[in-house]
Coordinates of C-alpha atoms in Angstrom, one line a residue:
Chain Q
M13 CA -55.1 -48.8 -1.4
F14 CA -56.3 -52.4 -0.7
R15 CA -59.7 -51.4 -1.9
M16 CA -58.1 -50.4 -5.5
M17 CA -56.2 -53.4 -5.8
R18 CA -59.5 -55.4 -4.7
V19 CA -61.5 -53.4 -7.5
L20 CA -58.4 -53.7 -9.8
I21 CA -58.2 -57.8 -9.2
L22 CA -62.4 -58.3 -9.8
S23 CA -62.3 -56.0 -13.2
L24 CA -59.4 -57.9 -14.5
M25 CA -61.0 -61.2 -13.5
C26 CA -64.4 -59.9 -15.3
L27 CA -62.5 -59.0 -18.7
M28 CA -60.8 -62.5 -18.5
L29 CA -64.0 -64.1 -18.0
G30 CA -65.6 -62.2 -20.9
W31 CA -62.6 -62.8 -23.1
G32 CA -63.2 -66.9 -22.4
A33 CA -66.8 -66.5 -23.4
A34 CA -65.8 -64.7 -26.7
Y35 CA -64.0 -68.0 -27.6
T36 CA -66.1 -70.6 -26.9
G37 CA -67.5 -70.8 -30.2
E38 CA -65.6 -71.8 -33.2
T39 CA -63.7 -69.0 -35.2
I40 CA -62.5 -69.2 -38.5
V41 CA -60.1 -66.6 -39.9
I42 CA -60.2 -65.4 -43.6
K43 CA -58.0 -62.8 -45.1
G44 CA -56.7 -61.7 -48.5
S45 CA -57.5 -60.6 -51.7
T46 CA -60.5 -57.8 -52.3
T47 CA -61.4 -59.7 -55.4
V48 CA -62.7 -62.6 -53.2
L49 CA -64.0 -60.3 -50.1
P50 CA -67.6 -60.2 -51.5
V51 CA -67.8 -63.7 -52.0
A52 CA -66.0 -64.8 -49.0
Q53 CA -68.4 -62.2 -46.8
A54 CA -71.8 -63.4 -48.6
A55 CA -70.8 -67.0 -47.8
A56 CA -69.6 -66.8 -44.3
E57 CA -72.9 -64.7 -43.5
T58 CA -75.0 -67.6 -44.8
Y59 CA -72.8 -70.3 -43.5
M60 CA -72.7 -68.5 -39.8
E61 CA -76.7 -68.2 -40.0
S62 CA -76.9 -72.2 -40.6
H63 CA -74.0 -72.6 -37.7
P64 CA -74.6 -70.5 -35.0
G65 CA -71.6 -71.6 -33.0
V66 CA -69.3 -70.9 -35.6
N67 CA -67.5 -67.3 -35.9
I68 CA -66.2 -66.4 -39.1
S69 CA -63.8 -62.9 -38.9
L70 CA -63.2 -62.0 -42.3
S71 CA -60.7 -59.0 -43.7
G72 CA -59.4 -57.9 -47.1
G73 CA -55.9 -56.6 -47.5
G74 CA -54.9 -58.5 -50.8
S75 CA -54.0 -61.6 -52.0
G76 CA -50.0 -61.1 -51.0
N77 CA -51.2 -60.3 -47.5
G78 CA -53.5 -63.2 -47.3
I79 CA -50.8 -65.5 -48.2
K80 CA -48.3 -64.0 -45.9
A81 CA -51.0 -64.3 -43.1
L82 CA -51.1 -67.5 -44.0
I83 CA -47.6 -68.4 -43.7
D84 CA -47.2 -66.8 -40.4
G85 CA -50.2 -68.3 -39.2
S86 CA -52.7 -65.7 -38.4
T87 CA -55.0 -66.9 -40.7
D88 CA -57.0 -70.1 -41.4
I89 CA -57.8 -69.2 -45.2
A90 CA -56.1 -67.0 -47.4
N91 CA -58.2 -65.6 -50.1
A92 CA -56.4 -65.0 -53.5
S93 CA -56.9 -63.9 -57.1
R94 CA -53.7 -65.5 -58.3
F95 CA -51.6 -68.6 -57.9
I96 CA -49.6 -68.8 -54.9
K97 CA -46.0 -67.6 -55.9
G98 CA -42.6 -69.9 -56.4
K99 CA -41.3 -67.4 -53.5
E100 CA -44.4 -67.5 -51.2
I101 CA -44.3 -71.5 -51.6
K102 CA -40.5 -71.3 -50.3
L103 CA -41.2 -69.2 -47.4
A104 CA -44.1 -71.3 -46.6
M105 CA -41.9 -74.5 -46.6
E106 CA -39.5 -72.8 -44.6
K107 CA -42.1 -72.1 -41.8
G108 CA -43.7 -75.9 -42.1
V109 CA -47.0 -74.5 -43.8
Y110 CA -47.9 -76.2 -46.9
P111 CA -50.5 -73.7 -48.5
V112 CA -53.2 -76.0 -50.5
P113 CA -55.3 -74.2 -53.2
H114 CA -59.1 -74.4 -53.4
R115 CA -60.5 -72.8 -56.3
V116 CA -64.0 -71.3 -55.8
A117 CA -64.7 -69.1 -58.7
I118 CA -63.8 -67.9 -61.9
D119 CA -63.3 -64.1 -62.3
A120 CA -63.6 -62.7 -65.8
I121 CA -61.8 -59.1 -66.0
V122 CA -63.6 -56.5 -68.1
P123 CA -62.5 -53.5 -69.8
I124 CA -64.8 -50.5 -69.1
I125 CA -65.1 -46.9 -70.5
H126 CA -67.8 -44.0 -69.9
P127 CA -71.2 -44.5 -71.3
G128 CA -71.0 -41.6 -73.7
N129 CA -67.8 -43.0 -75.5
P130 CA -68.8 -44.6 -79.0
V131 CA -66.2 -47.3 -78.6
N132 CA -67.8 -51.0 -78.7
D133 CA -65.1 -53.1 -79.7
L134 CA -61.0 -53.7 -79.1
T135 CA -58.8 -56.4 -79.8
I136 CA -56.3 -57.3 -77.0
E137 CA -53.5 -55.9 -79.1
Q138 CA -55.0 -52.6 -79.3
M139 CA -55.7 -52.8 -75.6
S140 CA -52.1 -53.6 -74.9
L141 CA -50.9 -50.6 -77.0
I142 CA -53.2 -48.2 -75.2
Y143 CA -52.0 -49.3 -71.9
Q144 CA -48.3 -49.2 -72.9
G145 CA -48.7 -45.5 -74.1
K146 CA -48.4 -46.2 -77.7
I147 CA -52.2 -45.5 -79.0
K148 CA -52.9 -42.1 -77.1
N149 CA -56.0 -41.1 -78.7
W150 CA -59.5 -42.7 -79.3
K151 CA -59.8 -41.8 -82.9
E152 CA -57.1 -44.3 -83.9
V153 CA -59.2 -47.0 -82.6
G154 CA -62.3 -45.7 -83.9
G155 CA -63.3 -43.1 -81.4
K156 CA -63.9 -39.5 -81.0
D157 CA -60.7 -37.3 -81.3
K158 CA -59.7 -37.3 -77.7
R159 CA -56.8 -38.0 -75.6
I160 CA -57.1 -41.6 -74.0
V161 CA -56.6 -41.4 -70.4
V162 CA -55.4 -44.8 -68.9
V163 CA -56.5 -45.8 -65.7
S164 CA -54.8 -49.0 -64.1
R165 CA -54.3 -50.6 -60.7
D166 CA -51.7 -50.7 -58.3
T167 CA -49.0 -52.8 -60.0
S168 CA -48.9 -55.7 -57.2
S169 CA -52.7 -56.3 -57.3
G170 CA -54.3 -59.6 -58.6
T171 CA -56.3 -57.7 -61.1
Y172 CA -53.3 -56.0 -62.3
E173 CA -51.5 -59.2 -62.7
V174 CA -54.0 -60.8 -64.8
W175 CA -54.2 -57.6 -67.1
E176 CA -50.5 -57.8 -67.4
K177 CA -50.5 -61.7 -68.3
K178 CA -53.5 -61.7 -70.5
V179 CA -53.4 -58.3 -72.3
L180 CA -49.9 -56.6 -72.2
H181 CA -48.1 -60.1 -72.2
K182 CA -45.4 -58.4 -69.6
A183 CA -45.1 -55.3 -71.5
R184 CA -44.7 -52.3 -69.3
V185 CA -47.9 -50.1 -68.5
T186 CA -46.9 -46.3 -69.3
P187 CA -45.8 -44.2 -66.5
R188 CA -48.5 -41.9 -67.3
A189 CA -51.2 -44.2 -66.8
Q190 CA -53.3 -43.5 -63.4
L191 CA -53.2 -45.6 -60.4
Q192 CA -56.3 -46.6 -58.6
A193 CA -56.2 -49.0 -55.4
S194 CA -59.6 -50.7 -55.9
N195 CA -62.0 -51.8 -58.4
G196 CA -64.3 -49.7 -56.9
A197 CA -62.5 -46.6 -57.2
I198 CA -62.1 -47.5 -61.0
V199 CA -65.5 -47.6 -61.5
Q200 CA -65.9 -44.3 -59.9
V201 CA -63.3 -42.6 -61.9
I202 CA -64.3 -43.9 -65.1
S203 CA -68.1 -43.3 -64.6
K204 CA -66.9 -39.6 -64.2
N205 CA -64.7 -39.4 -67.2
S206 CA -65.2 -39.9 -70.9
Y207 CA -61.8 -39.9 -71.8
A208 CA -60.4 -42.8 -69.6
I209 CA -60.4 -46.5 -70.0
G210 CA -60.0 -49.2 -67.3
Y211 CA -60.3 -52.6 -65.9
I212 CA -62.5 -54.4 -63.3
G213 CA -63.5 -57.9 -62.1
L214 CA -67.1 -58.6 -63.7
G215 CA -68.7 -58.6 -59.9
Y216 CA -68.1 -54.7 -60.0
L217 CA -69.6 -53.9 -63.1
N218 CA -72.8 -51.4 -62.5
R219 CA -74.7 -49.5 -64.9
S220 CA -72.7 -46.5 -64.7
V221 CA -69.9 -47.8 -66.8
K222 CA -69.6 -49.2 -70.4
T223 CA -68.2 -52.3 -70.9
I224 CA -65.8 -53.2 -74.5
K225 CA -66.0 -56.5 -76.1
V226 CA -62.6 -58.1 -76.3
N227 CA -61.9 -59.4 -79.5
G228 CA -65.4 -59.3 -80.3
I229 CA -66.6 -61.2 -77.5
E230 CA -68.6 -59.8 -74.7
A231 CA -67.6 -60.4 -71.2
S232 CA -70.3 -62.5 -69.4
V233 CA -71.0 -65.5 -67.1
Q234 CA -71.5 -67.7 -70.2
T235 CA -68.4 -66.4 -72.2
A236 CA -66.2 -66.8 -69.1
L237 CA -67.3 -70.0 -68.2
S238 CA -66.9 -71.6 -71.4
G239 CA -63.6 -70.1 -71.9
T240 CA -64.2 -68.1 -75.1
Y241 CA -63.5 -64.9 -73.1
P242 CA -60.0 -64.3 -73.2
I243 CA -59.2 -62.2 -69.9
A244 CA -60.3 -64.7 -67.2
R245 CA -58.7 -66.2 -64.1
P246 CA -59.7 -68.4 -61.3
L247 CA -59.9 -67.2 -57.5
F248 CA -58.6 -69.2 -54.8
M249 CA -58.8 -69.8 -51.0
F250 CA -55.5 -71.3 -49.5
T251 CA -55.5 -73.4 -46.1
D252 CA -52.6 -74.8 -44.5
G253 CA -52.3 -78.5 -45.3
W254 CA -55.8 -80.3 -46.5
P255 CA -58.5 -78.5 -44.3
K256 CA -60.0 -80.4 -41.4
G257 CA -63.3 -79.6 -39.2
T258 CA -64.6 -76.4 -39.5
V259 CA -62.4 -75.2 -41.8
S260 CA -62.9 -77.9 -44.2
D261 CA -67.1 -77.7 -43.6
F262 CA -67.0 -74.1 -44.9
I263 CA -64.8 -74.5 -47.9
N264 CA -67.1 -77.5 -49.1
F265 CA -69.9 -75.0 -48.5
V266 CA -68.3 -72.6 -50.6
V267 CA -68.0 -74.8 -53.5
S268 CA -71.2 -76.5 -53.0
P269 CA -74.6 -75.6 -55.1
K270 CA -75.7 -73.5 -52.5
G271 CA -72.1 -71.6 -52.5
Q272 CA -71.9 -71.3 -56.1
K273 CA -75.2 -69.4 -56.0
I274 CA -73.5 -67.0 -54.0
V275 CA -70.6 -66.6 -56.3
K276 CA -73.1 -65.9 -58.9
K277 CA -75.0 -63.4 -57.2
E278 CA -71.7 -61.3 -56.6
G279 CA -71.4 -61.3 -60.1
F280 CA -68.3 -63.9 -60.7
V281 CA -68.7 -67.1 -62.8
P282 CA -69.6 -70.2 -60.8
L283 CA -67.3 -72.9 -61.4
Y284 CA -70.0 -75.1 -62.8
Chain I
M9 CA -46.1 -44.0 3.2
S10 CA -44.1 -40.8 3.4
R11 CA -44.9 -37.9 1.0
K12 CA -41.4 -38.1 -0.1
F13 CA -42.0 -42.2 -0.9
K14 CA -45.2 -41.0 -2.6
E15 CA -43.4 -38.6 -5.0
I16 CA -40.9 -41.1 -6.1
I17 CA -43.2 -43.5 -7.0
I18 CA -45.3 -40.7 -8.9
K19 CA -42.0 -39.4 -10.7
N20 CA -40.9 -42.9 -11.5
V21 CA -44.4 -43.9 -13.1
F22 CA -44.5 -40.8 -15.4
F23 CA -40.7 -41.5 -16.1
F24 CA -41.8 -45.0 -17.2
F25 CA -44.6 -43.8 -19.2
A26 CA -42.3 -40.9 -21.2
L27 CA -39.7 -43.9 -21.8
V28 CA -42.4 -46.4 -23.1
S29 CA -43.5 -44.2 -25.8
I30 CA -40.0 -42.7 -26.8
F31 CA -39.0 -46.7 -26.7
I32 CA -41.9 -47.8 -28.7
L33 CA -41.1 -44.6 -31.4
G34 CA -37.5 -45.9 -31.5
L35 CA -38.4 -49.5 -32.1
I36 CA -40.6 -48.4 -35.3
V37 CA -37.5 -46.5 -36.7
V38 CA -35.5 -49.3 -36.0
F39 CA -37.9 -51.5 -37.6
L40 CA -38.1 -49.2 -40.7
F41 CA -34.2 -49.0 -41.5
R42 CA -34.4 -53.0 -40.9
E43 CA -37.2 -53.9 -43.7
G44 CA -35.9 -50.8 -46.0
L45 CA -32.0 -51.1 -45.9
P46 CA -32.0 -54.3 -47.9
I47 CA -33.1 -53.0 -51.1
F48 CA -29.9 -51.3 -51.2
K49 CA -28.2 -54.9 -51.9
V50 CA -30.2 -55.0 -55.1
V51 CA -30.0 -51.0 -56.3
S52 CA -27.9 -48.1 -55.5
V53 CA -29.0 -45.4 -53.3
K54 CA -28.5 -43.0 -56.2
D55 CA -30.6 -45.2 -58.8
F56 CA -33.3 -45.7 -56.3
I57 CA -33.6 -42.2 -55.4
F58 CA -32.8 -40.3 -58.7
G59 CA -34.0 -43.2 -60.9
N60 CA -36.9 -42.1 -63.3
E61 CA -38.7 -45.7 -63.7
W62 CA -40.8 -47.3 -60.8
Y63 CA -41.5 -51.1 -62.3
P64 CA -41.4 -53.1 -59.2
T65 CA -43.2 -56.1 -60.3
Y66 CA -41.4 -56.7 -63.4
D67 CA -39.0 -58.9 -64.3
P68 CA -36.1 -57.3 -64.4
P69 CA -37.9 -54.7 -61.7
D70 CA -36.7 -51.1 -61.7
F71 CA -36.8 -49.4 -58.4
G72 CA -36.4 -45.7 -59.2
I73 CA -38.6 -43.0 -57.0
W74 CA -37.7 -39.8 -58.6
P75 CA -41.1 -39.4 -60.0
L76 CA -42.5 -40.4 -56.6
I77 CA -40.0 -37.9 -54.7
V78 CA -40.8 -35.0 -57.4
G79 CA -44.8 -35.9 -56.9
S80 CA -44.6 -35.5 -53.3
I81 CA -42.6 -32.1 -53.5
I82 CA -44.8 -30.6 -55.8
V83 CA -47.9 -31.5 -54.0
T84 CA -46.6 -30.1 -51.1
L85 CA -45.6 -27.0 -52.4
F86 CA -48.6 -26.3 -54.2
S87 CA -50.7 -27.0 -51.4
S88 CA -48.7 -24.8 -49.1
L89 CA -49.2 -21.9 -52.1
I90 CA -53.2 -22.1 -51.3
A91 CA -52.8 -23.0 -47.6
V92 CA -50.3 -20.6 -46.2
P93 CA -51.8 -17.2 -47.0
L94 CA -55.4 -18.7 -46.0
G95 CA -54.0 -19.8 -42.9
V96 CA -51.8 -17.2 -41.9
L97 CA -54.3 -14.0 -42.7
S98 CA -57.4 -15.8 -41.3
A99 CA -55.0 -16.2 -38.3
I100 CA -54.4 -12.6 -38.3
Y101 CA -58.2 -11.8 -38.9
I102 CA -59.3 -13.7 -35.8
S103 CA -56.8 -12.8 -33.3
E104 CA -56.6 -9.2 -34.3
I105 CA -59.2 -7.6 -36.2
A106 CA -62.4 -9.9 -35.4
H107 CA -65.2 -8.9 -33.2
P108 CA -65.0 -11.1 -30.0
L109 CA -68.6 -12.5 -31.3
M110 CA -67.2 -13.5 -34.8
K111 CA -63.9 -15.1 -33.1
E112 CA -66.5 -17.0 -31.2
I113 CA -67.6 -18.5 -34.4
L114 CA -64.7 -18.8 -36.5
K115 CA -62.4 -20.2 -34.4
P116 CA -64.3 -23.5 -33.5
A117 CA -65.2 -23.8 -37.1
I118 CA -62.0 -24.0 -38.7
E119 CA -60.5 -26.3 -35.9
L120 CA -63.9 -28.2 -37.0
L121 CA -62.4 -28.6 -40.7
A122 CA -59.6 -30.3 -38.6
G123 CA -61.7 -32.7 -37.5
I124 CA -62.9 -34.0 -41.1
P125 CA -61.8 -37.2 -41.7
S126 CA -59.4 -37.2 -44.8
V127 CA -60.9 -40.0 -46.3
V128 CA -64.0 -37.7 -46.7
L129 CA -62.3 -35.0 -48.3
G130 CA -60.8 -37.4 -50.8
F131 CA -64.0 -38.7 -51.4
F132 CA -65.0 -35.1 -52.0
G133 CA -62.0 -34.4 -54.1
M134 CA -62.9 -37.6 -56.3
V135 CA -66.5 -37.0 -56.8
V136 CA -67.0 -33.5 -56.6
L137 CA -64.0 -31.5 -57.7
A138 CA -62.5 -33.6 -60.0
P139 CA -65.5 -33.5 -62.6
W140 CA -65.7 -30.3 -62.1
L141 CA -62.3 -29.3 -62.5
Q142 CA -62.5 -31.5 -65.7
E143 CA -65.4 -29.6 -67.3
T144 CA -64.5 -26.4 -66.5
F145 CA -60.8 -26.8 -67.9
D146 CA -61.6 -29.0 -70.2
L147 CA -58.9 -31.6 -69.0
P148 CA -58.5 -35.1 -69.7
T149 CA -58.5 -35.9 -66.1
G150 CA -59.7 -33.9 -62.9
L151 CA -57.5 -36.6 -60.9
N152 CA -54.6 -33.8 -60.7
I153 CA -51.7 -31.7 -59.0
V154 CA -54.6 -28.8 -58.7
N155 CA -57.3 -31.0 -57.1
V156 CA -54.9 -32.7 -54.6
S157 CA -53.2 -29.7 -54.0
I158 CA -56.7 -27.8 -52.9
I159 CA -58.1 -30.7 -50.9
L160 CA -54.4 -30.9 -49.0
A161 CA -54.8 -27.3 -48.5
I162 CA -58.0 -27.6 -46.7
M163 CA -56.3 -30.3 -44.4
A164 CA -53.3 -28.1 -43.8
V165 CA -55.3 -24.7 -43.1
P166 CA -56.4 -25.6 -39.5
T167 CA -53.3 -26.7 -38.4
I168 CA -51.5 -23.4 -39.8
S169 CA -54.3 -21.2 -38.7
S170 CA -54.7 -22.3 -35.3
I171 CA -50.9 -22.4 -34.5
S172 CA -50.1 -18.9 -36.1
E173 CA -53.3 -17.9 -34.0
D174 CA -51.7 -18.8 -30.8
A175 CA -48.5 -17.1 -31.7
L176 CA -50.4 -13.9 -32.5
Y177 CA -52.4 -14.0 -29.0
S178 CA -49.5 -14.5 -27.3
V179 CA -47.8 -11.3 -28.4
P180 CA -47.7 -9.0 -25.1
R181 CA -50.3 -6.4 -25.3
E182 CA -47.5 -3.8 -24.6
F183 CA -46.3 -4.1 -27.9
K184 CA -49.3 -3.3 -29.5
E185 CA -50.0 -0.7 -27.2
A186 CA -46.7 1.1 -27.8
S187 CA -47.6 0.8 -31.2
Y188 CA -50.6 2.5 -30.8
A189 CA -49.0 5.1 -28.4
L190 CA -46.5 6.0 -31.2
G191 CA -49.2 6.8 -33.6
A192 CA -49.4 3.8 -35.7
T193 CA -52.4 2.7 -37.6
R194 CA -54.1 -0.7 -36.7
F195 CA -52.8 -1.8 -40.2
E196 CA -48.9 -0.8 -39.5
T197 CA -49.7 -2.4 -36.0
I198 CA -50.4 -5.6 -37.2
A199 CA -48.0 -5.5 -40.3
K200 CA -44.8 -4.0 -38.3
V201 CA -45.4 -5.2 -35.0
I202 CA -47.3 -8.0 -34.1
V203 CA -46.7 -10.5 -37.3
P204 CA -42.8 -9.8 -37.2
A205 CA -42.9 -10.6 -33.0
A206 CA -45.0 -13.7 -33.9
L207 CA -42.8 -14.6 -36.7
S208 CA -41.5 -17.6 -35.4
G209 CA -44.4 -19.2 -34.2
I210 CA -46.1 -18.6 -37.6
S211 CA -43.1 -20.2 -39.4
T212 CA -43.6 -23.1 -37.2
A213 CA -47.2 -23.3 -38.2
V214 CA -46.6 -23.1 -41.6
I215 CA -43.9 -25.9 -41.7
L216 CA -45.9 -28.5 -39.5
G217 CA -48.9 -27.6 -42.1
M218 CA -46.5 -28.6 -44.7
A219 CA -45.4 -31.8 -42.9
R220 CA -48.8 -32.6 -42.7
A221 CA -49.3 -32.1 -46.4
I222 CA -46.4 -34.6 -47.3
G223 CA -47.1 -37.0 -45.1
E224 CA -50.9 -37.6 -46.0
T225 CA -51.8 -41.0 -47.7
M226 CA -55.4 -41.2 -48.1
V227 CA -56.2 -37.9 -50.0
V228 CA -53.1 -38.2 -52.2
L229 CA -54.1 -42.3 -52.7
M230 CA -57.9 -41.1 -54.0
V231 CA -57.2 -37.7 -55.5
A232 CA -53.6 -37.6 -57.0
G233 CA -54.4 -39.6 -60.1
G234 CA -51.3 -41.8 -59.3
A235 CA -48.9 -41.5 -62.3
A236 CA -45.7 -42.5 -62.0
A237 CA -43.9 -40.0 -64.1
I238 CA -42.5 -36.7 -63.6
P239 CA -45.5 -34.0 -64.4
E240 CA -45.5 -31.8 -67.5
S241 CA -48.1 -29.3 -66.2
I242 CA -50.0 -29.0 -63.0
F243 CA -53.3 -30.8 -64.9
D244 CA -51.0 -33.7 -64.9
S245 CA -51.2 -37.0 -62.6
V246 CA -48.7 -37.5 -59.7
R247 CA -47.9 -40.1 -57.3
P248 CA -46.7 -38.8 -53.8
M249 CA -44.6 -41.3 -52.0
P250 CA -47.3 -42.3 -49.5
A251 CA -49.8 -43.0 -52.3
S252 CA -47.4 -45.6 -53.5
I253 CA -46.5 -47.3 -50.3
A254 CA -50.2 -47.5 -49.2
A255 CA -51.5 -48.8 -52.6
E256 CA -48.8 -51.4 -53.1
M257 CA -48.1 -52.6 -49.7
G258 CA -50.9 -54.8 -49.6
E259 CA -50.0 -57.0 -52.2
A260 CA -45.9 -57.1 -52.3
P261 CA -44.8 -60.3 -51.3
F262 CA -43.5 -60.4 -47.7
R263 CA -39.9 -59.3 -47.6
S264 CA -39.5 -59.4 -51.2
D265 CA -37.3 -56.8 -53.1
H266 CA -40.6 -54.7 -53.9
Y267 CA -41.5 -55.2 -50.0
H268 CA -38.2 -53.6 -48.9
A269 CA -38.3 -50.8 -51.7
L270 CA -41.5 -49.4 -50.3
F271 CA -39.9 -49.3 -46.7
A272 CA -37.2 -47.8 -48.5
T273 CA -39.6 -45.1 -49.4
G274 CA -40.7 -45.0 -46.2
I275 CA -37.1 -44.0 -45.1
V276 CA -37.1 -41.3 -47.7
L277 CA -40.4 -39.9 -46.6
F278 CA -39.2 -40.5 -42.8
F279 CA -36.2 -38.1 -43.4
M280 CA -38.3 -35.6 -45.4
T281 CA -40.8 -35.0 -42.6
L282 CA -37.9 -35.2 -40.3
F283 CA -36.2 -32.4 -42.0
F284 CA -39.4 -30.3 -41.7
N285 CA -39.4 -30.9 -38.2
L286 CA -36.0 -30.0 -37.7
I287 CA -36.4 -26.9 -39.4
A288 CA -39.6 -26.0 -37.3
D289 CA -37.5 -26.7 -34.1
Y290 CA -34.4 -24.5 -35.2
I291 CA -36.5 -21.6 -36.1
S292 CA -38.7 -21.7 -33.1
T293 CA -35.8 -21.8 -31.1
K294 CA -33.3 -19.5 -33.1
F295 CA -35.9 -16.8 -33.2
K296 CA -37.7 -17.2 -30.2
E297 CA -38.5 -13.9 -28.6
V298 CA -37.1 -13.0 -25.3
G299 CA -39.0 -11.0 -23.0
S300 CA -42.6 -11.8 -22.1
A301 CA -43.7 -13.0 -25.3
T302 CA -42.8 -16.6 -25.4
L303 CA -44.3 -19.8 -27.6

């Protein structure tokens, strides 16, 4: 019995020692938007290489979850693909948290279709009617005589919010619209379906799908940066109060020329 | 330390662990209700359950989950239509007809099916089955009720098959021997003696299989298409309740009406699974065989 106790205590001590060792370096926790995730991930990897003492723990979960985590203190940086909402600010104030936004990149949202679809150009108005379910056939917008399958994001994602604001102007998406839970899933569905239309962040674009020009303007780094491309939004990292120490250093890295090069490499639009 | 004292300690330790797991489960239920019920201050129970419009992020929002409930029920029903015959018949084959060698191969193979992660099955449905369905039937979309029902059926078959097989296996040998002694054929013995004797176990298996289908999240999120409208054909997309919760919870502002509505959807789902489990429990106690055959 005694021997067992001794083994138990010894192993407990080892466990605590190990715990202590893992915490010697500084740790930054980053949570939030899946849109910002690829940028944060690449930036964190580069940053950790040059700062061996710093450990960055990264997870997605969505803008809302990130801000939620910032408010309850379980993260240092909250990634968000939208600005903080009034309700969230109120909740933060109640808990004594003061969210400070840092603009880190610009994201352009691109409507995409199957490569076999001949449509090249749509106006915001046409896309709005398609998403409201009022235009139901591709021939109404200059395509083949085929039903339009509308693919949308879940109504609470940041990407959807931008789409709702800039394309739908607050009109309701048809309930027949398909729902996919991520940018990647939308690319996957559109690349396999010649009836479908979807939208994704510029960073997720690949050759398996075809982009549509919006009001005659092609989505690209240049057009989004110059502001001529109509469906673009800034991406944020939120901190509690003005950041200090390592957190401040990391955010400075993200907005530095080196960090913005990463932003560009991930397919987003750098700030300058 | 006396033996009796040891006995008491062991008994209490086990009691403690049993209590902890029940206590934690209880807390989860309490949490579910605490987070879900506030939505009913905003919308009536009737409008929530039978409302046709699910627009939680608009201003003013609509919180009607009827299309989601219908989606869940349809998907469960259709997947059972596929999974029940497959599961039960394969169980009958494995336990009564198959050569012992065949049984050695088939039984682990079916159980292996249960070990495939649902996200892998979902991916299969999305990348392989959906394009195939779309091309073969010339459909606007391959992410529809048929596709999701097939994938859910694949997930439910191992549950149904292995529990049914246990039920069939526990039918006493004497029943079978008596049947053969009366001159019955093998088919008559299976259809009129063994299966009826194992019926309560088979029913339990079917209901547990259905409960698995109704609660499955990943597959319905990936493959059901996610249209929050009442489907008009079996090739339409639907959005079962778990898909809606999983897709939207991440971005719903903490303690907002949308957040509460998603938890309330969870409550509805909880009652549906509870209902399935109660039926399973009722059947297995009510129709429990007396004598040597028990399961």
